Coordinates of C-alpha atoms in Angstrom, one line a residue:
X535 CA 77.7 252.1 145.4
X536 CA 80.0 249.4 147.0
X537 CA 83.5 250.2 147.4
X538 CA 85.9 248.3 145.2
X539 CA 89.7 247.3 145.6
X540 CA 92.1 246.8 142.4
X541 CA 93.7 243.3 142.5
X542 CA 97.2 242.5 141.5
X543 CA 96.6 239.2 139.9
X544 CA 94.0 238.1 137.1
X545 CA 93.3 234.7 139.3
X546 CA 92.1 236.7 142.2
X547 CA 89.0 236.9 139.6
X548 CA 87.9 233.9 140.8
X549 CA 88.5 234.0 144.5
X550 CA 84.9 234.7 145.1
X551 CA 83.5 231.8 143.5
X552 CA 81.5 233.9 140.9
X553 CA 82.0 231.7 138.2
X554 CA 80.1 229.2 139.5
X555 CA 77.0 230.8 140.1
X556 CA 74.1 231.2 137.8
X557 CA 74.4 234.4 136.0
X558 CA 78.1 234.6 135.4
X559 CA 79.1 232.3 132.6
X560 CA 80.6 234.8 130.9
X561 CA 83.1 235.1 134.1
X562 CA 83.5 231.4 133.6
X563 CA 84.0 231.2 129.6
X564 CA 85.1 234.7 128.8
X565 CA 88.1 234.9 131.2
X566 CA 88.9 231.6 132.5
X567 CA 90.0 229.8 129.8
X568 CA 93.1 232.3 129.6
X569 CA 95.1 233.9 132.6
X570 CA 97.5 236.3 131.1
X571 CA 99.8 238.8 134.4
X572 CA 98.9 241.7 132.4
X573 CA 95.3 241.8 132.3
X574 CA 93.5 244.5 134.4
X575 CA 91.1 243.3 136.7
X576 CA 88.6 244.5 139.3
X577 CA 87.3 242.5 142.1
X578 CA 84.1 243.9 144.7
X579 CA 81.6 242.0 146.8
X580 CA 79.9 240.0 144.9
X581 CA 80.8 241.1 141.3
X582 CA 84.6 240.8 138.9
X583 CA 85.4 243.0 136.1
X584 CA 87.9 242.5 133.8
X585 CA 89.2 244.9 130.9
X586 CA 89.7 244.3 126.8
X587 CA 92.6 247.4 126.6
X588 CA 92.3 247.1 122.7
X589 CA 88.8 247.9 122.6
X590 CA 88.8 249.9 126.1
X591 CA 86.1 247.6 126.8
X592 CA 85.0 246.4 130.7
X593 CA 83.5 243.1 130.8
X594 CA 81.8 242.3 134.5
X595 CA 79.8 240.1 136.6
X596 CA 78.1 239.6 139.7
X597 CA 75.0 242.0 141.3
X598 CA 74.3 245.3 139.3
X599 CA 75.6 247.4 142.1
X600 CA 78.5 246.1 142.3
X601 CA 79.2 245.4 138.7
X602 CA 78.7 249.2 138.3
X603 CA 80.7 250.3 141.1
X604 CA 84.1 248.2 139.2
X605 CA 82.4 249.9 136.2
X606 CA 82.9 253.1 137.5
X607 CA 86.5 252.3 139.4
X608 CA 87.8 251.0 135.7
X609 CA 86.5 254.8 134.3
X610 CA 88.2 256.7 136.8
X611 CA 91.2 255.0 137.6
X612 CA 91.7 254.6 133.7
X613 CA 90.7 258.0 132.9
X614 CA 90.4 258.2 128.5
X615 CA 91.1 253.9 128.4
X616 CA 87.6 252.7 129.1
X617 CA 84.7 253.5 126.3
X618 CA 82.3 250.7 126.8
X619 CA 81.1 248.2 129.0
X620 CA 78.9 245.0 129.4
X621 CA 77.7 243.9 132.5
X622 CA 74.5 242.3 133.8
X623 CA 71.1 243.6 133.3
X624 CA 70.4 247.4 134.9
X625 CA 74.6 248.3 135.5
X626 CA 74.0 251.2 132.7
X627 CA 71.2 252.9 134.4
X628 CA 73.2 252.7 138.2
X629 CA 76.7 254.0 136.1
X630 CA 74.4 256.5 134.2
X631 CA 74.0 258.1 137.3
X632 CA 77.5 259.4 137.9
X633 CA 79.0 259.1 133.4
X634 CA 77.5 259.7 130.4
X635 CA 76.3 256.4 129.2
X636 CA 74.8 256.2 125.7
X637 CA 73.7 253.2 122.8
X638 CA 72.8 250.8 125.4
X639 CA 71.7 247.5 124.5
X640 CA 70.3 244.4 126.1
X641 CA 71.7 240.6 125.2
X642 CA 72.0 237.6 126.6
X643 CA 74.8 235.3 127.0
X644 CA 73.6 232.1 126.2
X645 CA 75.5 228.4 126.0
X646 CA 75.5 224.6 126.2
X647 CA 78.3 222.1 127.2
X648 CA 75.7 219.3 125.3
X649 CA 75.2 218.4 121.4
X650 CA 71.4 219.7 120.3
X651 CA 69.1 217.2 118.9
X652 CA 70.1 216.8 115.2
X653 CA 67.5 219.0 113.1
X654 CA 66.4 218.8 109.7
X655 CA 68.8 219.6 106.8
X656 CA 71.8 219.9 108.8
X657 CA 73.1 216.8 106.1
X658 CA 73.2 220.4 103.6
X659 CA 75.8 222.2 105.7
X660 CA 79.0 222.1 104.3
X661 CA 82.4 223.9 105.1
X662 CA 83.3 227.5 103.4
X663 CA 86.7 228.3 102.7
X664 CA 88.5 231.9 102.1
X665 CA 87.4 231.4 98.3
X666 CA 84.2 231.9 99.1
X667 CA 84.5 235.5 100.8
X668 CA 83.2 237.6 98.4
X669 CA 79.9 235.6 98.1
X670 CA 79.5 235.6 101.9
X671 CA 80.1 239.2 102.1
X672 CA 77.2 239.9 99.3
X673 CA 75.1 237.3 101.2
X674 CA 75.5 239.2 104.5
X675 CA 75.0 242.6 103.4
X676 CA 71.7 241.9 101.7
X677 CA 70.7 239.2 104.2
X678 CA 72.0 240.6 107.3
X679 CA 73.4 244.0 107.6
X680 CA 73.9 244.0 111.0
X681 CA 75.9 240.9 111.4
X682 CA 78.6 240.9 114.1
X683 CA 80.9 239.2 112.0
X684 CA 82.2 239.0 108.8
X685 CA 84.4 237.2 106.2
X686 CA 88.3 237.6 107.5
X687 CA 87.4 238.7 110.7
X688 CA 90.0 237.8 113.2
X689 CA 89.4 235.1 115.5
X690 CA 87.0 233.0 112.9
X691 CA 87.8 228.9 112.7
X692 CA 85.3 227.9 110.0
X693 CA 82.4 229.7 108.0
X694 CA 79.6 227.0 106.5
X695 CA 76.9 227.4 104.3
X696 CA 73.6 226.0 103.3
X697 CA 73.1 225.8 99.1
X698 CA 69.8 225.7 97.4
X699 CA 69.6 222.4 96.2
X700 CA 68.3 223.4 92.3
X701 CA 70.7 226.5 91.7
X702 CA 73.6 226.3 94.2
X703 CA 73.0 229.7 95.5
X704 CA 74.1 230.3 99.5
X705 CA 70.4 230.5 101.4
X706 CA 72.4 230.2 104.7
X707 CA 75.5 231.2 106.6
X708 CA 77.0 230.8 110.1
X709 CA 80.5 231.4 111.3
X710 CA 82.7 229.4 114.4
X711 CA 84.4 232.6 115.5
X712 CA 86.0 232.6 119.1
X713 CA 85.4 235.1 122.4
X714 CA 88.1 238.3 122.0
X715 CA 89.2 238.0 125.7
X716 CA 89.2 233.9 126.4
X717 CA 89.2 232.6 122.8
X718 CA 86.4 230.4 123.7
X719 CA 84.2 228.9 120.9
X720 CA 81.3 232.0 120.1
X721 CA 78.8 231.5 117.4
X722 CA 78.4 234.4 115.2
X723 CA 76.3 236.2 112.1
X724 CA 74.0 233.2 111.7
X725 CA 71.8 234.5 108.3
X726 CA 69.5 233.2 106.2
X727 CA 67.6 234.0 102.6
X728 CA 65.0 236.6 103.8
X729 CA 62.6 234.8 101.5
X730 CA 63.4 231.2 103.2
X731 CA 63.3 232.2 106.5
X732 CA 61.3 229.7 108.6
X733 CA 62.1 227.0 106.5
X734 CA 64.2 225.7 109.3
X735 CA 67.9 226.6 107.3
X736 CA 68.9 228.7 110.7
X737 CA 68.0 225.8 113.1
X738 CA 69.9 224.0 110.8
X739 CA 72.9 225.6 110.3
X740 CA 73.3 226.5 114.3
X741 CA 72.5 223.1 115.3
X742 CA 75.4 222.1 113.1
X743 CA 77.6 224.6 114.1
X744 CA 77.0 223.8 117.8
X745 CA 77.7 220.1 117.2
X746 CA 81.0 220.7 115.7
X747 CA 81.9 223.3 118.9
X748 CA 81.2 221.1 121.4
X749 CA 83.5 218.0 120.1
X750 CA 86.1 220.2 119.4
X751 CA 85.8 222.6 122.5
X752 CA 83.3 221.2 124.8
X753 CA 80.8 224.0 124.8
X754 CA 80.1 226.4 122.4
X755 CA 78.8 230.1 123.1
X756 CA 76.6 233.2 121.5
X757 CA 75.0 236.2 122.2
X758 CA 71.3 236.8 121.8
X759 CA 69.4 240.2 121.2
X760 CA 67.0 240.0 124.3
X761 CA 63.8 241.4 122.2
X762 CA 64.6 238.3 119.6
X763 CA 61.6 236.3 120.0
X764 CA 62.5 233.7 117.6
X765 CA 66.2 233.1 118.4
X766 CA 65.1 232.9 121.6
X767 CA 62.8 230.1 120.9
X768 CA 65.3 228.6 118.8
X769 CA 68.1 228.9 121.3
X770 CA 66.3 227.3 124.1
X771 CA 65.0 224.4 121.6
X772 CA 69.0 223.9 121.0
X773 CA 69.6 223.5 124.4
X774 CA 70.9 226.6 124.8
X775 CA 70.9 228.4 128.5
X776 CA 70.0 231.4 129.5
X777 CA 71.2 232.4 132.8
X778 CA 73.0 235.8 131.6
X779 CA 70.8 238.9 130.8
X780 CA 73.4 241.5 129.6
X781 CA 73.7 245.0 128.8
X782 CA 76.2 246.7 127.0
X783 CA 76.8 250.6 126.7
X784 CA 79.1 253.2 125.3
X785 CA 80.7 255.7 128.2
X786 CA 79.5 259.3 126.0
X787 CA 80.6 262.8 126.7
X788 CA 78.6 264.6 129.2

């Protein structure tokens, strides 16, 4: 494992240049956008690491080694304040070797600075507003129980929907919801009607969403499940890149 030093000041981040290389746009969107003195930060060869105190949360970059070695400096040095981490693809299985790592999961990072090709029925999405709550919590439980993010969740700009055009019921949803650590634009809990799905209301509804994040912010952001086939189509048919295989884990109890 490669040795590690702490560094005093969040902008030594980005001494190395990381940002700029393939693989860390999560560097580059996820921390750059805000410097704040406090923030712990980690700096290797060839990998940063930066820490979410709230959620005791590690965020890193770079090779797998090295990402794991910050990984592993953050646990130690912050012995009870770091629970989980996210770093690229294979950094749970080198940390697993000296913690307890459990619940890991693969995602990608995705993003585009550019405005997707306009797709059908994106002239049906329309703005949601905080009256419409309670019917986008009952769409998102039945629709998508999993979803990331939900109605009043801190950190959302704008929730819009999709309404069937005989009844008015919601047959789509999609939130504009922003990165914890940078505030950077970060699509979230895109859902559709189970029974309309592959209709093309999710292409849609993110292609809409993505429009209005890039003229407001100049890129626009999401995470991706890596064994989601058709997001991953979709994604990549939005102009979506995918440069950032990602895993995130929980540090368990040995």
């Amino acid at each position: 494992m490669q040795a590690t030093t702490l560094v005093p000041r969040t902008a030594d981040l980005f001494d190395q240049g990381l940002e700029r290389q393939a693989g860390s746009a999560l560097l580059r969107f996820g921390a750059a956008r805000q410097r704040p003195a406090d923030r712990i930060s980690w700096s290797g060869d060839g990998a940063a690491a930066w820490l979410d105190g709230p959620r005791g949360h590690v965020w890193s970059v770079g090779s797998p080694d090295a990402a794991a070695g910050l990984v592993l400096r953050a646990a130690h040095g912050l012995a009870g304040g770091v629970r989980e981490f996210t770093g690229p693809r294979g950094t749970d299985a080198l940390v697993g070797r000296h913690l307890a790592v459990a619940d890991a999961v693969e995602w990608v990072f995705r993003w585009t600075l550019e405005e997707p090709p306009v797709q059908r029925g994106e002239e049906r999405v329309a703005a949601l507003d905080e009256t419409h709550h309670e019917e986008l919590f009952s769409f998102l439980t039945e629709h998508s129980p999993a979803h990331s993010t939900g109605p009043g969740s801190s950190g959302v700009s704008l929730w819009a929907g999709i309404r069937d055009d005989a009844d008015g019921r919601l047959v789509a949803c999609g939130a504009l919801s922003s990165l914890r650590d940078s505030g950077a634009p970060l699509m979230a809990s895109v859902a559709t009607d189970a029974a309309l799905r592959g209709q093309g209301l999710g292409a849609a509804l993110t292609a809409w969403l993505t429009r209005l994040a890039v003229r407001r912010h100049g890129f626009c952001t999401l995470w991706q499940l890596a064994d989601n086939a058709p997001a991953e189509r979709l994604y990549t048919r939005l102009g979506y890149r995918n440069e950032d295989p990602c895993v995130a884990a929980r540090i368990g109890t040995p």
